[in-house]
mmCIF file of C-alpha atoms in Angstrom:
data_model
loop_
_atom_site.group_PDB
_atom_site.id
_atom_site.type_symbol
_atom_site.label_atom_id
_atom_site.label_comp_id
_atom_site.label_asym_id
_atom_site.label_seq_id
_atom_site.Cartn_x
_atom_site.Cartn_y
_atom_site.Cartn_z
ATOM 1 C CA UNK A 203 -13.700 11.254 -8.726
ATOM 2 C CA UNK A 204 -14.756 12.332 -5.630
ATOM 3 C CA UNK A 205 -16.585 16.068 -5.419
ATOM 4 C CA UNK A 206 -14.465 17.579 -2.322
ATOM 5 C CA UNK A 207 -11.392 17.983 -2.044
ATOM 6 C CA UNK A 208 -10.225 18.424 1.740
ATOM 7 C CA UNK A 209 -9.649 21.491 3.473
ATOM 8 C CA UNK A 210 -7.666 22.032 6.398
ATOM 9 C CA UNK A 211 -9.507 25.126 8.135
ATOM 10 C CA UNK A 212 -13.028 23.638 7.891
ATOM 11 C CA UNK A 213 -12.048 19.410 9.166
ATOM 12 C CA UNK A 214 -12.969 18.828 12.443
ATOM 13 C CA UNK A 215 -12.056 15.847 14.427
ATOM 14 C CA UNK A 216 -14.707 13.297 14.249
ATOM 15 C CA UNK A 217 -15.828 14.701 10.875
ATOM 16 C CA UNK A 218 -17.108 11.653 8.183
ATOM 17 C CA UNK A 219 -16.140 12.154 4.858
ATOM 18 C CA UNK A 220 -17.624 11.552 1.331
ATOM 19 C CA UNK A 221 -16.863 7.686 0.745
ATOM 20 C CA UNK A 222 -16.161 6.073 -2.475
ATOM 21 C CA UNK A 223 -17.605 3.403 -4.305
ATOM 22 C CA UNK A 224 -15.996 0.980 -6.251
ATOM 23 C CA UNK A 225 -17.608 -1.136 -9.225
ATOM 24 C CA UNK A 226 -17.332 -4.899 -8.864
ATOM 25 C CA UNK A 227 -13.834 -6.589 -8.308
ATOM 26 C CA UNK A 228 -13.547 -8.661 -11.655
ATOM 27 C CA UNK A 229 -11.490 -11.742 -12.195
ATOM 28 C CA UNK A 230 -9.455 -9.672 -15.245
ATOM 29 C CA UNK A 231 -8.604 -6.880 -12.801
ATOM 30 C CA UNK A 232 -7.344 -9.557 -10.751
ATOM 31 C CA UNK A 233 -4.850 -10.724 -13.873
ATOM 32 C CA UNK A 234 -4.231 -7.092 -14.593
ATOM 33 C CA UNK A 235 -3.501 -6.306 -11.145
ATOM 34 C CA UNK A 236 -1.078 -10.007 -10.587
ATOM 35 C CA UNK A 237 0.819 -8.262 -14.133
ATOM 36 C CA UNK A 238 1.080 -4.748 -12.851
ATOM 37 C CA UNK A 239 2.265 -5.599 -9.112
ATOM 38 C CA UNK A 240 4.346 -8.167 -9.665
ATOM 39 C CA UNK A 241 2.519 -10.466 -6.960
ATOM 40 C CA UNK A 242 1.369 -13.452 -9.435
ATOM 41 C CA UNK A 243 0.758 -16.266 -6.809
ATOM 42 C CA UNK A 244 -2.060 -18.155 -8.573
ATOM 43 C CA UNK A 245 -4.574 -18.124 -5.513
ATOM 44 C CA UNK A 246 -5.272 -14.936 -7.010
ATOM 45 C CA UNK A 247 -5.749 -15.804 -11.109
ATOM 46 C CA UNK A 248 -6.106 -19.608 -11.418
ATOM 47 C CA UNK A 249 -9.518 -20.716 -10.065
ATOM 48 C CA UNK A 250 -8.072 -24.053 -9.862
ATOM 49 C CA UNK A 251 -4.919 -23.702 -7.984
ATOM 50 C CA UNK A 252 -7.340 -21.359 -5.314
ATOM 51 C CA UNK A 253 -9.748 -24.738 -4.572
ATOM 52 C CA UNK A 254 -6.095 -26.614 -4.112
ATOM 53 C CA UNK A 255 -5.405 -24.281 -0.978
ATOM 54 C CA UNK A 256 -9.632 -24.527 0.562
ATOM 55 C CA UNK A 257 -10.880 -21.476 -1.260
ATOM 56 C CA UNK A 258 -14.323 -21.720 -3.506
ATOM 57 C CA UNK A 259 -12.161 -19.667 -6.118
ATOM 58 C CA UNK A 260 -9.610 -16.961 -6.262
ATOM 59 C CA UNK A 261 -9.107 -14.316 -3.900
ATOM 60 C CA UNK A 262 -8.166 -10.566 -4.585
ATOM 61 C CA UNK A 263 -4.736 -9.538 -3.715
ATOM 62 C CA UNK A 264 -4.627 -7.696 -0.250
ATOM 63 C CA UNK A 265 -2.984 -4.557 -2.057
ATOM 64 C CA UNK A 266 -5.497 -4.090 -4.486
ATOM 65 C CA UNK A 267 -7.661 -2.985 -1.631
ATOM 66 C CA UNK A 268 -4.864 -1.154 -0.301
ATOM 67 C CA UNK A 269 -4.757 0.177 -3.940
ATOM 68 C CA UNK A 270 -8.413 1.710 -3.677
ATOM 69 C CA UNK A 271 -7.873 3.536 -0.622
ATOM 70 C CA UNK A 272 -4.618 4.995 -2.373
ATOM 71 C CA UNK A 273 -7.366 6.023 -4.857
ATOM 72 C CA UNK A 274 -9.470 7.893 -2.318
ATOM 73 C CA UNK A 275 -6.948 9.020 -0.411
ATOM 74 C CA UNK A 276 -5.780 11.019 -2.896
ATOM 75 C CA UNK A 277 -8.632 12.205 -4.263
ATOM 76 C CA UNK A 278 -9.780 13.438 -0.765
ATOM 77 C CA UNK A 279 -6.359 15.136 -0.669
ATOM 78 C CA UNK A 280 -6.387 16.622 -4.439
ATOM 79 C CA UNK A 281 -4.018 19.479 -4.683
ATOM 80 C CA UNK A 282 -4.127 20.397 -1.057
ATOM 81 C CA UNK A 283 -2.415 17.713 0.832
ATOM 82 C CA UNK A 284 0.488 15.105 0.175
ATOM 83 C CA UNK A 285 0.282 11.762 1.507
ATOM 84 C CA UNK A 286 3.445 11.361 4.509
ATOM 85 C CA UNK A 287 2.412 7.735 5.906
ATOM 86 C CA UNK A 288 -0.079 5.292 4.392
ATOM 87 C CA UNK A 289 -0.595 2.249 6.470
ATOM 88 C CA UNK A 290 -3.291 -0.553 6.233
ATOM 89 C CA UNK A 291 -4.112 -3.923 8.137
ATOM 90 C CA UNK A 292 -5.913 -6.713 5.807
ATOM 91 C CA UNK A 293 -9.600 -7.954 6.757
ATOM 92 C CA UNK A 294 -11.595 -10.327 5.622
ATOM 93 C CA UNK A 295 -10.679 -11.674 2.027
ATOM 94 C CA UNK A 296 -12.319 -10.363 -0.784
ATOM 95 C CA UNK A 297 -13.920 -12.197 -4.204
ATOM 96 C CA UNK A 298 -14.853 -10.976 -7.795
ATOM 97 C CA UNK A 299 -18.096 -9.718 -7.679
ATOM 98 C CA UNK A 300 -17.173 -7.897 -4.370
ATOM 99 C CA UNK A 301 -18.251 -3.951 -4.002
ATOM 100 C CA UNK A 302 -16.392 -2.300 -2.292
ATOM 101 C CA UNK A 303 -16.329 0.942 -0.303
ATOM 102 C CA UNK A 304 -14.560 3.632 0.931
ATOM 103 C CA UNK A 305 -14.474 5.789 3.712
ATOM 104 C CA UNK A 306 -13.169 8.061 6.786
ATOM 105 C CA UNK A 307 -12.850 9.897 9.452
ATOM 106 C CA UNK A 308 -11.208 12.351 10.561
ATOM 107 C CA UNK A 309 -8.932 11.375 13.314
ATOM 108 C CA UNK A 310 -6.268 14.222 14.185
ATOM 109 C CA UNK A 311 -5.685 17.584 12.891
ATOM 110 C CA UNK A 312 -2.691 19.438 14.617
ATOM 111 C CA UNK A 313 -0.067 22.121 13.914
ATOM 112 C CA UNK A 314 3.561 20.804 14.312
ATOM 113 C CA UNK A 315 6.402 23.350 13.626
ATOM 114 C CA UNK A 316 4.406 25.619 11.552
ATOM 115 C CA UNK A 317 3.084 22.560 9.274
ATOM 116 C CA UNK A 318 -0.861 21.571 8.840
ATOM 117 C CA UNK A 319 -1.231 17.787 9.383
ATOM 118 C CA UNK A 320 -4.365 15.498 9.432
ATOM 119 C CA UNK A 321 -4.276 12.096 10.116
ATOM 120 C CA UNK A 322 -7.732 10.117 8.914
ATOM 121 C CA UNK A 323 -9.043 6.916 9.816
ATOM 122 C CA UNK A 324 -9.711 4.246 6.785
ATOM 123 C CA UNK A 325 -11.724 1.885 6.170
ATOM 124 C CA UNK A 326 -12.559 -0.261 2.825
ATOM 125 C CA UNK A 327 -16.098 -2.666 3.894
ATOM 126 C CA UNK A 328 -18.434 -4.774 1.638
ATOM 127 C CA UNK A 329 -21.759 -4.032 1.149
ATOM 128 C CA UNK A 330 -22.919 -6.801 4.010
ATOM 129 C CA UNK A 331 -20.838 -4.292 6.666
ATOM 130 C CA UNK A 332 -18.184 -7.018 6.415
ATOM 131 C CA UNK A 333 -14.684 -5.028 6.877
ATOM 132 C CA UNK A 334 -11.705 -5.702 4.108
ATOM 133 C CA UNK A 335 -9.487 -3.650 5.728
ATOM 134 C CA UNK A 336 -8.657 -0.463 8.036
ATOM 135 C CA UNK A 337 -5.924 1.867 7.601
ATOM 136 C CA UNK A 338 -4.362 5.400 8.703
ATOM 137 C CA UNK A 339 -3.488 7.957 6.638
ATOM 138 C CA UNK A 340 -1.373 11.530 7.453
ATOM 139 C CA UNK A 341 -1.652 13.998 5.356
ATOM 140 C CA UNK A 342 0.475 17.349 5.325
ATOM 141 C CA UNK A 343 -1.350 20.640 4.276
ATOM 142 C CA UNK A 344 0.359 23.066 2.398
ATOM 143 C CA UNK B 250 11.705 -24.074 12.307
ATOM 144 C CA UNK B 251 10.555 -20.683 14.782
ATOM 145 C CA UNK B 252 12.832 -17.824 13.919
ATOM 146 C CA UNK B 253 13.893 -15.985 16.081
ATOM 147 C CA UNK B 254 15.438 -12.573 16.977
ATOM 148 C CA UNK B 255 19.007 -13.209 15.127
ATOM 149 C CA UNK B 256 16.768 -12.540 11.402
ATOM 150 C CA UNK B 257 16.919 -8.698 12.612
ATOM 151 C CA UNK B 258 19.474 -6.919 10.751
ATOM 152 C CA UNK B 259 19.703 -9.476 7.571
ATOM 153 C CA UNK B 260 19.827 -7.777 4.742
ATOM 154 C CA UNK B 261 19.668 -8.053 0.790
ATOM 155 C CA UNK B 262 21.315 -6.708 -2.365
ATOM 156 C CA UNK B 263 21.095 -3.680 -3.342
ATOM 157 C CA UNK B 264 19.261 -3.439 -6.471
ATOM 158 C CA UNK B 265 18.177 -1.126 -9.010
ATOM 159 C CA UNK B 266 14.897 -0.812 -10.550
ATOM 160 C CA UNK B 267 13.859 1.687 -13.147
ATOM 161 C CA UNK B 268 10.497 3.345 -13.502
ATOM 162 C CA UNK B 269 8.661 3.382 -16.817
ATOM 163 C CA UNK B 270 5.879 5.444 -17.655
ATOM 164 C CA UNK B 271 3.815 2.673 -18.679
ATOM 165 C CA UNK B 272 3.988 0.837 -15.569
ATOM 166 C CA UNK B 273 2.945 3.707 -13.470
ATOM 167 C CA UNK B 274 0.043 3.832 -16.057
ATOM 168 C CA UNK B 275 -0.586 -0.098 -16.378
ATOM 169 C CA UNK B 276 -0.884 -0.116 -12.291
ATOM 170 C CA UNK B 277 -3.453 2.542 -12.257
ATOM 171 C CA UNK B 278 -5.526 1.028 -14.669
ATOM 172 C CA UNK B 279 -5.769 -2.241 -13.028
ATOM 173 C CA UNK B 280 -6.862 -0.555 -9.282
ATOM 174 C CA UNK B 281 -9.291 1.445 -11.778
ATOM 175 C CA UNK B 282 -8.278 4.627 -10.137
ATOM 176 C CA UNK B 283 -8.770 6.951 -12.804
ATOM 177 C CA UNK B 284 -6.937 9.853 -11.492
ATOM 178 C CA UNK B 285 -4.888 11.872 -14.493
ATOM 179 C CA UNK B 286 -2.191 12.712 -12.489
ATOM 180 C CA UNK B 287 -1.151 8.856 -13.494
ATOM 181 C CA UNK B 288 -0.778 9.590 -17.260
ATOM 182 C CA UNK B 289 -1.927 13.160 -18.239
ATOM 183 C CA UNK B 290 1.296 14.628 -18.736
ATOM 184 C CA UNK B 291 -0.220 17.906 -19.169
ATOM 185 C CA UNK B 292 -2.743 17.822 -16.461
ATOM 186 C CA UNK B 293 0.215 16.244 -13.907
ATOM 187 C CA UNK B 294 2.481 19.709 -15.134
ATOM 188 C CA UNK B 295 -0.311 21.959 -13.678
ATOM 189 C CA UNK B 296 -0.869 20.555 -10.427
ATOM 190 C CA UNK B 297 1.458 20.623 -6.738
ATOM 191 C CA UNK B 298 3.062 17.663 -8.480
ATOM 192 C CA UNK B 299 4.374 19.364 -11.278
ATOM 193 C CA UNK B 300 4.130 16.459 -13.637
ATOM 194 C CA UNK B 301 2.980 12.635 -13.386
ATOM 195 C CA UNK B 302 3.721 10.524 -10.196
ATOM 196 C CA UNK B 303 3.464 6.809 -9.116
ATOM 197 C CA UNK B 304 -0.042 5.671 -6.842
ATOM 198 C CA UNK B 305 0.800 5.833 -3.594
ATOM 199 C CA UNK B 306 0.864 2.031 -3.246
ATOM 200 C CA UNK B 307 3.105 1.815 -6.135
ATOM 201 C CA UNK B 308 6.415 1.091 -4.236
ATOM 202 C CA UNK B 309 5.097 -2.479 -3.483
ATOM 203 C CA UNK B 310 6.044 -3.475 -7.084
ATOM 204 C CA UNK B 311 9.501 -2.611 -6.391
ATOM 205 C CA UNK B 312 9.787 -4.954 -3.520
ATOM 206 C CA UNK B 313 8.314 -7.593 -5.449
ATOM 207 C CA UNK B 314 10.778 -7.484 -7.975
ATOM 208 C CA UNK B 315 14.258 -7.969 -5.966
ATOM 209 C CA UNK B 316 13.264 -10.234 -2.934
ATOM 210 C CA UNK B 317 16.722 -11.778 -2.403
ATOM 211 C CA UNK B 318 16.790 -11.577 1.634
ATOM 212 C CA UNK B 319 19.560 -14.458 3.068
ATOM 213 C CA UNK B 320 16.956 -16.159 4.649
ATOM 214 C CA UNK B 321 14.338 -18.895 4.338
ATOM 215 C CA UNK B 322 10.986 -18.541 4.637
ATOM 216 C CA UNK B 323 7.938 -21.077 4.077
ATOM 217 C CA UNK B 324 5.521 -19.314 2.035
ATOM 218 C CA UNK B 325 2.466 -21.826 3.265
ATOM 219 C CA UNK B 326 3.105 -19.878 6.698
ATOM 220 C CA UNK B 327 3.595 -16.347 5.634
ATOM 221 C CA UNK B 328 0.309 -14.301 5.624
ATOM 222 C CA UNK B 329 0.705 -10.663 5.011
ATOM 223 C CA UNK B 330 -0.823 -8.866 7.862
ATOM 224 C CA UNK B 331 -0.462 -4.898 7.458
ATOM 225 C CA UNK B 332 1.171 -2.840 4.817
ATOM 226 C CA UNK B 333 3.059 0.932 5.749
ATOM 227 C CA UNK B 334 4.029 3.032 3.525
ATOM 228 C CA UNK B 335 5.870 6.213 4.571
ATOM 229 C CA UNK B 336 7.256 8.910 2.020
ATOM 230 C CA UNK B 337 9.828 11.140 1.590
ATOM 231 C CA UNK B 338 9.388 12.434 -2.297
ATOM 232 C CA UNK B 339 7.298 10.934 -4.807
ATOM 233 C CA UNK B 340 7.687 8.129 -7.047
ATOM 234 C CA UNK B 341 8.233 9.634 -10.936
ATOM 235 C CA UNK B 342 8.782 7.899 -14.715
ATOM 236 C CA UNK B 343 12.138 7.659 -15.746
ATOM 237 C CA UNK B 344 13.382 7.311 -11.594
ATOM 238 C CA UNK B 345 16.226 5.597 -10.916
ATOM 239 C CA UNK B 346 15.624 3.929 -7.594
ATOM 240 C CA UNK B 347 18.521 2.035 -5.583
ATOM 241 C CA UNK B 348 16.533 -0.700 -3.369
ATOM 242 C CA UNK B 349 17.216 -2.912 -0.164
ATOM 243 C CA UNK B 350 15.313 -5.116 1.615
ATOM 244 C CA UNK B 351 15.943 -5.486 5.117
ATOM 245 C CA UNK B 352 14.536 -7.596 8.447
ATOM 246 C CA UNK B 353 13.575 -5.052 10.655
ATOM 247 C CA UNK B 354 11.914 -6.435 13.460
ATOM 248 C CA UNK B 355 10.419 -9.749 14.863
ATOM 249 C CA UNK B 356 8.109 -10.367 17.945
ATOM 250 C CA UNK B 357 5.510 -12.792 19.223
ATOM 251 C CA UNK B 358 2.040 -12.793 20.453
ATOM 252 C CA UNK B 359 -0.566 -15.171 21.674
ATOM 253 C CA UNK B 360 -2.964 -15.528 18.985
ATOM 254 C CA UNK B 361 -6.577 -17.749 18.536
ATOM 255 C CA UNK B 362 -4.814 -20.117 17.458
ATOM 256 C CA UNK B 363 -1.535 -19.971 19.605
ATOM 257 C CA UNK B 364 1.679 -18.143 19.417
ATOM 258 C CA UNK B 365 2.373 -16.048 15.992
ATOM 259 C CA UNK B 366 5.604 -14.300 15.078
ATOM 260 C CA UNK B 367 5.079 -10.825 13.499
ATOM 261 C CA UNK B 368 8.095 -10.336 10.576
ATOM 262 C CA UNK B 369 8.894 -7.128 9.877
ATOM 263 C CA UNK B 370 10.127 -6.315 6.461
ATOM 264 C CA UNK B 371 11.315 -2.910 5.151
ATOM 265 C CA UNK B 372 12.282 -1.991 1.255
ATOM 266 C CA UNK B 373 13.666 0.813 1.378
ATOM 267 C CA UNK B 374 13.616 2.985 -1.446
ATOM 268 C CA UNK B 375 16.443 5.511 -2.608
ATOM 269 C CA UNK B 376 16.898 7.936 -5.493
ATOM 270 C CA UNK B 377 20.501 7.857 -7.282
ATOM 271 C CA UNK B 378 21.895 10.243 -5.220
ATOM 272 C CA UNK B 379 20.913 7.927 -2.089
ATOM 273 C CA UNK B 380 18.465 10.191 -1.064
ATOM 274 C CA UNK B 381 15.522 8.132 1.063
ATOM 275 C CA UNK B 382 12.058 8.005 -1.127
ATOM 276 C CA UNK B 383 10.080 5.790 0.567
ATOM 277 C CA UNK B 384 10.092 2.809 2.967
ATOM 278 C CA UNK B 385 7.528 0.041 2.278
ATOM 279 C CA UNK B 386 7.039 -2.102 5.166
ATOM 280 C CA UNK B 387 5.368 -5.113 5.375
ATOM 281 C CA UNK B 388 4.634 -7.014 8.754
ATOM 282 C CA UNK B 389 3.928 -10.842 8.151
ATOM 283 C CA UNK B 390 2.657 -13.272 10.089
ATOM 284 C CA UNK B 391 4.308 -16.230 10.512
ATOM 285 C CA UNK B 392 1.743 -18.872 11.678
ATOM 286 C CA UNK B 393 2.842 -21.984 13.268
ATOM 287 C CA UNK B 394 1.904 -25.023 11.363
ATOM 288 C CA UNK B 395 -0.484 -27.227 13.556
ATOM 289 C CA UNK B 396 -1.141 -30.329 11.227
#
């Protein structure tokens, strides 16, 4: 788990957070992950059936990334903040083996009605610099 | 076959889908987020959440598991672009959730490799007394197939 847990009075706009690091994708998170989601299309279990459709071997799913910067996202907003819009576009694909991390920047912090919101910018990237995804977060400060 | 702008509005079923504990639990484990406010019903009780919730990107099992839409698609084209998720309460075990999926937009744009259509899809996401939980929304891209 991440060490801080946001704070609305001390963000500034601009600000970098603490990123996270994820171990290795694995090919049995992949199978866990096809099981829990739902989403079992075989480019992303069966080795095989990924070389049919061009790929050296199977792929992660798109969410699971999305998945991991649900992770950090929540950790950054701990018992502070709750989550109001989530939103990611897909990158380059990602493999077993893959590392990837976390990380963001603060984008907006406003007042609205009497409410606290932040909105950060997201961004999951292999080690190589190689980006997996970007995304956009709100969060609403109690 | 293009689609065009006459998919807006299509609709499916309504359809119910319960959520279990150990699903909220099993999808955790397997993005190896190992947050306790996924199955620490004690630690969830203490915290703003007052007891355990769903991931955030939880609600995209839901729309996997009632796809009905009145309309036909080629997979081989579809390539999921972006993912939104916007939230109204959370997600909790034992929820009753009414679902419906739902075309809400379509639009074109010159691409690399010529003209894509953008399909927007919505699930949206209702608690038994049709109160709105969440809204996943999915944009695909519908490529045109060159060969």
């Amino acid at each position: 788990m991440l060490k801080t847990e946001l704070n609305f009075d001390s963000l500034i706009e601009g600000q970098e957070l603490e990123s996270l690091n994820k171990p290795p994708i694995s090919k049995v998170q992949l199978v866990k992950y096809a099981g829990a989601s739902g989403d079992f299309n075989p480019l992303h279990t069966d080795d095989a059936s990924a070389q049919k459709v061009g790929m050296d071997g199977v792929i992660a799913h798109g969410m699971l990334i999305m998945g991991f910067l649900g992770q950090y996202v929540t950790e950054l907003a701990g018992d502070r903040a709750e989550t109001r819009n989530f939103r990611m576009r897909f990158g380059a694909i990602t493999k077993p083996g893959d590392e990837i991390t976390c990380s963001s920047t603060v984008e907006k912090r406003y007042e609205e009605a009497g409410e606290k919101f932040v909105s950060l910018a997201l961004e999951a990237k292999k080690p190589t610099g190689e980006v997996v995804g970007t995304g956009t977060v709100l969060l609403r400060f109690q | 076959m293009e689609l065009d702008k006459s998919v807006i509005g299509l609709q499916g079923k309504v359809y119910n889908f319960e959520v279990e504990k150990r699903h909220i639990r099993q999808f955790a484990e397997a993005i190896g987020d190992p947050n306790p406010l996924y199955k620490d019903e004690q630690y969830a009780k203490d915290t703003p959440h007052k007891g355990i919730i769903a991931p955030l990107t939880f609600p995209i099992t839901i729309g996997a598991d009632g796809g009905d839409l009145p309309l036909q698609l080629d997979t081989k084209r579809m390539l999921h672009g972006e993912q939104e998720f916007i939230y109204y309460q959370s997600i909790r075990p034992g929820d009753r959730l009414q679902c419906q999926m739902k075309v809400t937009d379509l639009y074109e744009r010159e691409g690399k490799s010529g003209r894509m259509q953008f399909l927007v899809i919505d699930t949206e996401i209702k608690d038994d007394e049709e109160q709105m939980v969440a809204i996943s929304r999915m944009n695909i891209i519908y490529r045109s197939l060159t060969t």
